Short mmCIF file of C-alpha atoms in Angstrom, two decimals:
data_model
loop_
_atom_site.label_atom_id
_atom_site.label_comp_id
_atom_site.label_asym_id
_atom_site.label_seq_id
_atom_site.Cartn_x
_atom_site.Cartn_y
_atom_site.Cartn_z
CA UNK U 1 13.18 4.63 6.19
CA UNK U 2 12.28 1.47 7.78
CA UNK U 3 12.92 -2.60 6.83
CA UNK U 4 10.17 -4.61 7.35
CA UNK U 5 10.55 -7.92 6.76
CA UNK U 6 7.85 -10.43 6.92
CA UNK U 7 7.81 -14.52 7.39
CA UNK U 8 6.68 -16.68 5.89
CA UNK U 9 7.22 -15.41 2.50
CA UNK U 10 4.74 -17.86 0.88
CA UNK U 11 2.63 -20.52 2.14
CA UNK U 12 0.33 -23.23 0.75
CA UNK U 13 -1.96 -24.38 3.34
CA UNK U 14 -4.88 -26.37 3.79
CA UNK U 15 -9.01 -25.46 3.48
CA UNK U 16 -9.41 -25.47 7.80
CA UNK U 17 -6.27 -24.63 9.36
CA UNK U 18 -4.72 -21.38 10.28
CA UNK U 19 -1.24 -19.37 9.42
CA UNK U 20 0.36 -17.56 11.76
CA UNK U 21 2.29 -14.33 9.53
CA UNK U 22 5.34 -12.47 11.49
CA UNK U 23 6.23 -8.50 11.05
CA UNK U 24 9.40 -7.37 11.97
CA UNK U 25 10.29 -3.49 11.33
CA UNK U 26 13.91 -2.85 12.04
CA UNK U 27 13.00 0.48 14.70
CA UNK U 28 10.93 1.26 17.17
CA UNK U 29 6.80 2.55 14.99
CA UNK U 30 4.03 4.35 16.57
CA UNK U 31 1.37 2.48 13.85
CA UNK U 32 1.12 -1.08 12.23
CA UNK U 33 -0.92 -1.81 10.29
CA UNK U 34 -1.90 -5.43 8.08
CA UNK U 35 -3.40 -5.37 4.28
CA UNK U 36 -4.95 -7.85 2.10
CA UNK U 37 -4.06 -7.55 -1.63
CA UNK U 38 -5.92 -10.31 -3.73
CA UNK U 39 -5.37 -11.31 -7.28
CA UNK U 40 -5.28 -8.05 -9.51
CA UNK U 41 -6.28 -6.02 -6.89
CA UNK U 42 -5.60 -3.12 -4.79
CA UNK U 43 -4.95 -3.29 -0.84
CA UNK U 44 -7.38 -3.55 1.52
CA UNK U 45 -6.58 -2.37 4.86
CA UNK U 46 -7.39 -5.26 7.79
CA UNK U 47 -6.45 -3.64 10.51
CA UNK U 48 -4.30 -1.38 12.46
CA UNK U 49 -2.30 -3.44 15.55
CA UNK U 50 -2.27 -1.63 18.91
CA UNK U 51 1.12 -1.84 21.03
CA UNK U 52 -0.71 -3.20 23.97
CA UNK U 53 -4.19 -3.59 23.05
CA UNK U 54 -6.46 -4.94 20.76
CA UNK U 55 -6.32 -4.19 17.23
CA UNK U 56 -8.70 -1.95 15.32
CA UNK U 57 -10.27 -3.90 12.46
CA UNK U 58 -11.69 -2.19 9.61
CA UNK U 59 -15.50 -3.25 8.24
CA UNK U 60 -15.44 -6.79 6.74
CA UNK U 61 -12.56 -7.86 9.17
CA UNK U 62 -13.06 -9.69 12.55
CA UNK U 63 -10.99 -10.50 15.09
CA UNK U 64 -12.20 -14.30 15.23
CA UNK U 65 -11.11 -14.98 11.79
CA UNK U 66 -7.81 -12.18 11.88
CA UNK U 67 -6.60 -12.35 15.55
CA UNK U 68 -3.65 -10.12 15.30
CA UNK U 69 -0.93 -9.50 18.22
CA UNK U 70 1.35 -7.12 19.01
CA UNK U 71 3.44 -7.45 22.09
CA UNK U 72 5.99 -4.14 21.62
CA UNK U 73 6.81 -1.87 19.19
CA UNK U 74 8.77 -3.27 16.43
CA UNK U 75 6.76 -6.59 15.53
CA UNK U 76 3.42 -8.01 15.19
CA UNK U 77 1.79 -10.83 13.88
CA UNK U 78 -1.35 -11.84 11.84
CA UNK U 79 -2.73 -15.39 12.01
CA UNK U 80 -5.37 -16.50 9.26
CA UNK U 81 -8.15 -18.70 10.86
CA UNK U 82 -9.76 -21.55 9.45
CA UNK U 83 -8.95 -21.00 6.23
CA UNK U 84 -10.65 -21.40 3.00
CA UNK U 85 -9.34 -21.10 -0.72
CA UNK U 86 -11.24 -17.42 -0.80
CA UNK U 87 -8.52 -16.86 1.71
CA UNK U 88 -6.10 -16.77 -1.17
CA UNK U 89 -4.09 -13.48 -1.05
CA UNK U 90 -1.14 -11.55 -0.42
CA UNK U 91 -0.51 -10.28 3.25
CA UNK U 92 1.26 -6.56 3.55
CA UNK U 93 2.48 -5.67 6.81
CA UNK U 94 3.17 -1.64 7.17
CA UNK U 95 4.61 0.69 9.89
CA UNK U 96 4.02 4.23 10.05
CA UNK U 97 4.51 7.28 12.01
CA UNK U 98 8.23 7.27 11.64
CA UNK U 99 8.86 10.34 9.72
CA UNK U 100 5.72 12.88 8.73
CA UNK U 101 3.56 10.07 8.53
CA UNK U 102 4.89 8.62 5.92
CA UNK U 103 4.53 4.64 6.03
CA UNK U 104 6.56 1.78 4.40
CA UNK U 105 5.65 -1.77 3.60
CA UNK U 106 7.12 -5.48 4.21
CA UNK U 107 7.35 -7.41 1.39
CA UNK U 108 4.19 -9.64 1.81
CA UNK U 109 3.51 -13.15 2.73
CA UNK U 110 1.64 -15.16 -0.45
CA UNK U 111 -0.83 -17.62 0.51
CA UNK U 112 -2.90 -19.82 -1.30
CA UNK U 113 -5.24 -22.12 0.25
CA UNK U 114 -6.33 -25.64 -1.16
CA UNK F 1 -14.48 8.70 4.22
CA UNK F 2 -11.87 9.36 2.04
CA UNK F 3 -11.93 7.24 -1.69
CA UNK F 4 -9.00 7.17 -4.40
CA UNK F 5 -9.98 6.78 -8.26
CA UNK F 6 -7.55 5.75 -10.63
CA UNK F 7 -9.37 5.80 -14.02
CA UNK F 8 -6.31 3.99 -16.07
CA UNK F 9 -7.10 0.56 -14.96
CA UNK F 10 -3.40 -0.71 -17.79
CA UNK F 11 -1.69 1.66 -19.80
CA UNK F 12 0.50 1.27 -22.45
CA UNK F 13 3.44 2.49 -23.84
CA UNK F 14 6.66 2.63 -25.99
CA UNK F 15 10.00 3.71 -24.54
CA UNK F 16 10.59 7.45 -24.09
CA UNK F 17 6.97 8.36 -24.57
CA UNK F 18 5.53 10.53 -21.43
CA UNK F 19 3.57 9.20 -19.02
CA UNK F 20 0.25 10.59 -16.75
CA UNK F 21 -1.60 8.55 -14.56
CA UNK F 22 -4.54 9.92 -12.87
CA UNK F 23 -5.88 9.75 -9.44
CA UNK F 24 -8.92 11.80 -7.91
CA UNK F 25 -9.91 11.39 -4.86
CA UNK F 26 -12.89 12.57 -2.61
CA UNK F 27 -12.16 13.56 1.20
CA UNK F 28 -13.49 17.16 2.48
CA UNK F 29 -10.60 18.02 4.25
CA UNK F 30 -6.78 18.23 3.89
CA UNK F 31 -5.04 15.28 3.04
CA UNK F 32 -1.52 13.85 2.53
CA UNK F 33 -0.85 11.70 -1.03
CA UNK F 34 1.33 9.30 -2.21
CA UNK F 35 2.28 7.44 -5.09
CA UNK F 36 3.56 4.23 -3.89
CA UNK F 37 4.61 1.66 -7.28
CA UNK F 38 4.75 -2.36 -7.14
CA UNK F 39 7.92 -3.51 -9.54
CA UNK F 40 6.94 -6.86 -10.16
CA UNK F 41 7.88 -9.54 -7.75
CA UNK F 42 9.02 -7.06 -5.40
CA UNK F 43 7.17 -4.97 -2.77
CA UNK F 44 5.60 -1.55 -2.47
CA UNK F 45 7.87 1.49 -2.14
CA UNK F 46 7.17 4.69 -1.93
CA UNK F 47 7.29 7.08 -5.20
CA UNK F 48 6.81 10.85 -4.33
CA UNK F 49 4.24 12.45 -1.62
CA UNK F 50 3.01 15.61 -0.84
CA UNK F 51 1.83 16.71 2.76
CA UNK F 52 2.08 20.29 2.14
CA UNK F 53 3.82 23.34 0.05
CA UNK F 54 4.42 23.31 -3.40
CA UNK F 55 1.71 21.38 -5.19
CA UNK F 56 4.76 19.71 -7.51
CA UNK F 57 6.25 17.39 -5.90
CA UNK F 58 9.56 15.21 -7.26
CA UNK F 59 9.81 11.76 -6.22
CA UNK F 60 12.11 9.03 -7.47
CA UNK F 61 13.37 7.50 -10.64
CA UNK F 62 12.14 11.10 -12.51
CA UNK F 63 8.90 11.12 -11.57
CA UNK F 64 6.68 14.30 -10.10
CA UNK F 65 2.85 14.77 -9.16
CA UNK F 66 1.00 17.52 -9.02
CA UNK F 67 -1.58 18.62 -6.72
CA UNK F 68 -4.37 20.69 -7.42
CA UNK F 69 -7.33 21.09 -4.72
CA UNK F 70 -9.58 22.21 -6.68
CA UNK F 71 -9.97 19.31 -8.90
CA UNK F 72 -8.95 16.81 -5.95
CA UNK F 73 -6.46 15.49 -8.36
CA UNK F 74 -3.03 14.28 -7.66
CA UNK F 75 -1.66 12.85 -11.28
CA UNK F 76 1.96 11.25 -11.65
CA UNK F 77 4.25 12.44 -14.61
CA UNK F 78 7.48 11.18 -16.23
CA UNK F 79 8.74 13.17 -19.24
CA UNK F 80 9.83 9.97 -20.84
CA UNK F 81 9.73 6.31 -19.18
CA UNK F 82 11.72 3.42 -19.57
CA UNK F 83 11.26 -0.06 -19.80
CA UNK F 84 12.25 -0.35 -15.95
CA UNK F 85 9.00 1.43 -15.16
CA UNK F 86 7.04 -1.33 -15.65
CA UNK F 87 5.56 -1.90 -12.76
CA UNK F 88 1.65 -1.35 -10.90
CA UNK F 89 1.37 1.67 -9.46
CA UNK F 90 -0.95 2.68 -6.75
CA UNK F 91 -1.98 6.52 -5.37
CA UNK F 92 -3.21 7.07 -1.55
CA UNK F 93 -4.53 9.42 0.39
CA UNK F 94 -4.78 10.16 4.23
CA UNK F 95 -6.51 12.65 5.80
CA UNK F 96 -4.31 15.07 7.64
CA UNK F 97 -4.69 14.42 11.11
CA UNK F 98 -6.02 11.17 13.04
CA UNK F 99 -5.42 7.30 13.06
CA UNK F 100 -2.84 7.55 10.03
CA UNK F 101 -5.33 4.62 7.69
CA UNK F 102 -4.27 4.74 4.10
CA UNK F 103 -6.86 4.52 1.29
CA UNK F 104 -5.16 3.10 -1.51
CA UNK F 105 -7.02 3.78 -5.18
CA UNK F 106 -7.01 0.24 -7.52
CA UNK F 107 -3.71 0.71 -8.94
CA UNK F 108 -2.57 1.31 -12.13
CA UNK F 109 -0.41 -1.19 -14.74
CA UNK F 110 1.79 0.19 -16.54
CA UNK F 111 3.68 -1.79 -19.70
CA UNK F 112 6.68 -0.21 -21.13
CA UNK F 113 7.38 -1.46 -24.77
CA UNK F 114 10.99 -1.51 -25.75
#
């Protein structure tokens, strides 16, 4: 299996600026991916993050208000643009492709946005 | 696309009852499943798949799913729970070859009664 950890683990930030989220998975993944997982709800995939590329965003996402980076294999990050309190969610980083696609999860940044 | 249903939006129950949660889903070709659970305040891990082979599959912590194609159905068991499986519990689906995107269905909450 792999550790993924995740920083921050929580944030409270301000309606108008941005968070910058860090993934780091403890071994070298083919696929990362970010979620969204608001109040009483199930995850929404964001996007997948390309080693070396741009990321793939998924409907309803765009890379103005997700840019997302990922420089090598084992971490990536999300930033959260001009925020607004609708913002207000739980952040899941996941790598896959390790062992028969099977794919494990950090354990989230909460943010909540005044 | 692939979709996930998970009917049981919170379920109930006392200690050493038996437990089924179901999930459908709705993709026209061969998929991989999982049942991944939320214990809360921690993060998702991963319960039980099934990419291929027997359609019962035995995960952690007792529990098993069964597959059956023709009813697109992939329903998590535990002969009796405990209070420790309190927790949300979520069932995904991939299809079987391509970018490796989880659809996650809404989750499940389950409440174990002492």
């Amino acid at each position: 299996s792999a550790v993924i950890s995740q920083k921050p683990s929580r944030d409270i930030c301000q309606r108008g600026t941005s968070l910058t989220i860090q993934c780091q998975v403890d071994s070298q993944v083919t696929m990362m991916f970010w979620y969204r997982q608001q109040p009483g709800q199930s995850l929404t995939l964001i996007a997948t993050a390309n080693q070396g590329s741009e990321a793939t965003y998924e409907s309803g996402f765009v890379i103005d208000k997700f840019p997302i980076s990922r420089p090598n294999l084992t971490f990536s990050t999300l930033t959260v643009s001009n925020m607004s309190p609708e913002d207000s969610s739980i952040y899941l980083c996941s790598a896959g492709g390790l062992v028969r696609n099977e794919q494990f999860f950090g354990p989230g940044t909460r943010l909540t946005v005044l | 696309a692939q979709s996930v249903s998970q009917h049981n939006h919170h379920v109930i129950l006392s200690e050493a009852a038996s437990l089924e949660l179901g999930c459908n889903y709705s993709y026209g070709g061969t998929v991989n499943l999982f049942w991944y659970v939320q214990y809360p305040g921690q993060h998702l891990q991963l319960l039980l798949k099934y990419f291929s082979g027997d359609p019962l599959v035995k995960g952690i912590k007792g529990f098993e799913a069964e597959f059956i194609k023709s009813k697109f159905s992939f329903n998590l068991r535990k002969p009796s729970v405990q209070w420790s499986d309190t927790a949300e519990y979520f069932c995904a689906v991939r299809p079987n070859f391509g970018n490796e995107k989880l659809t996650f269905g809404t989750g499940t909450r389950l409440t174990i009664i002492p």
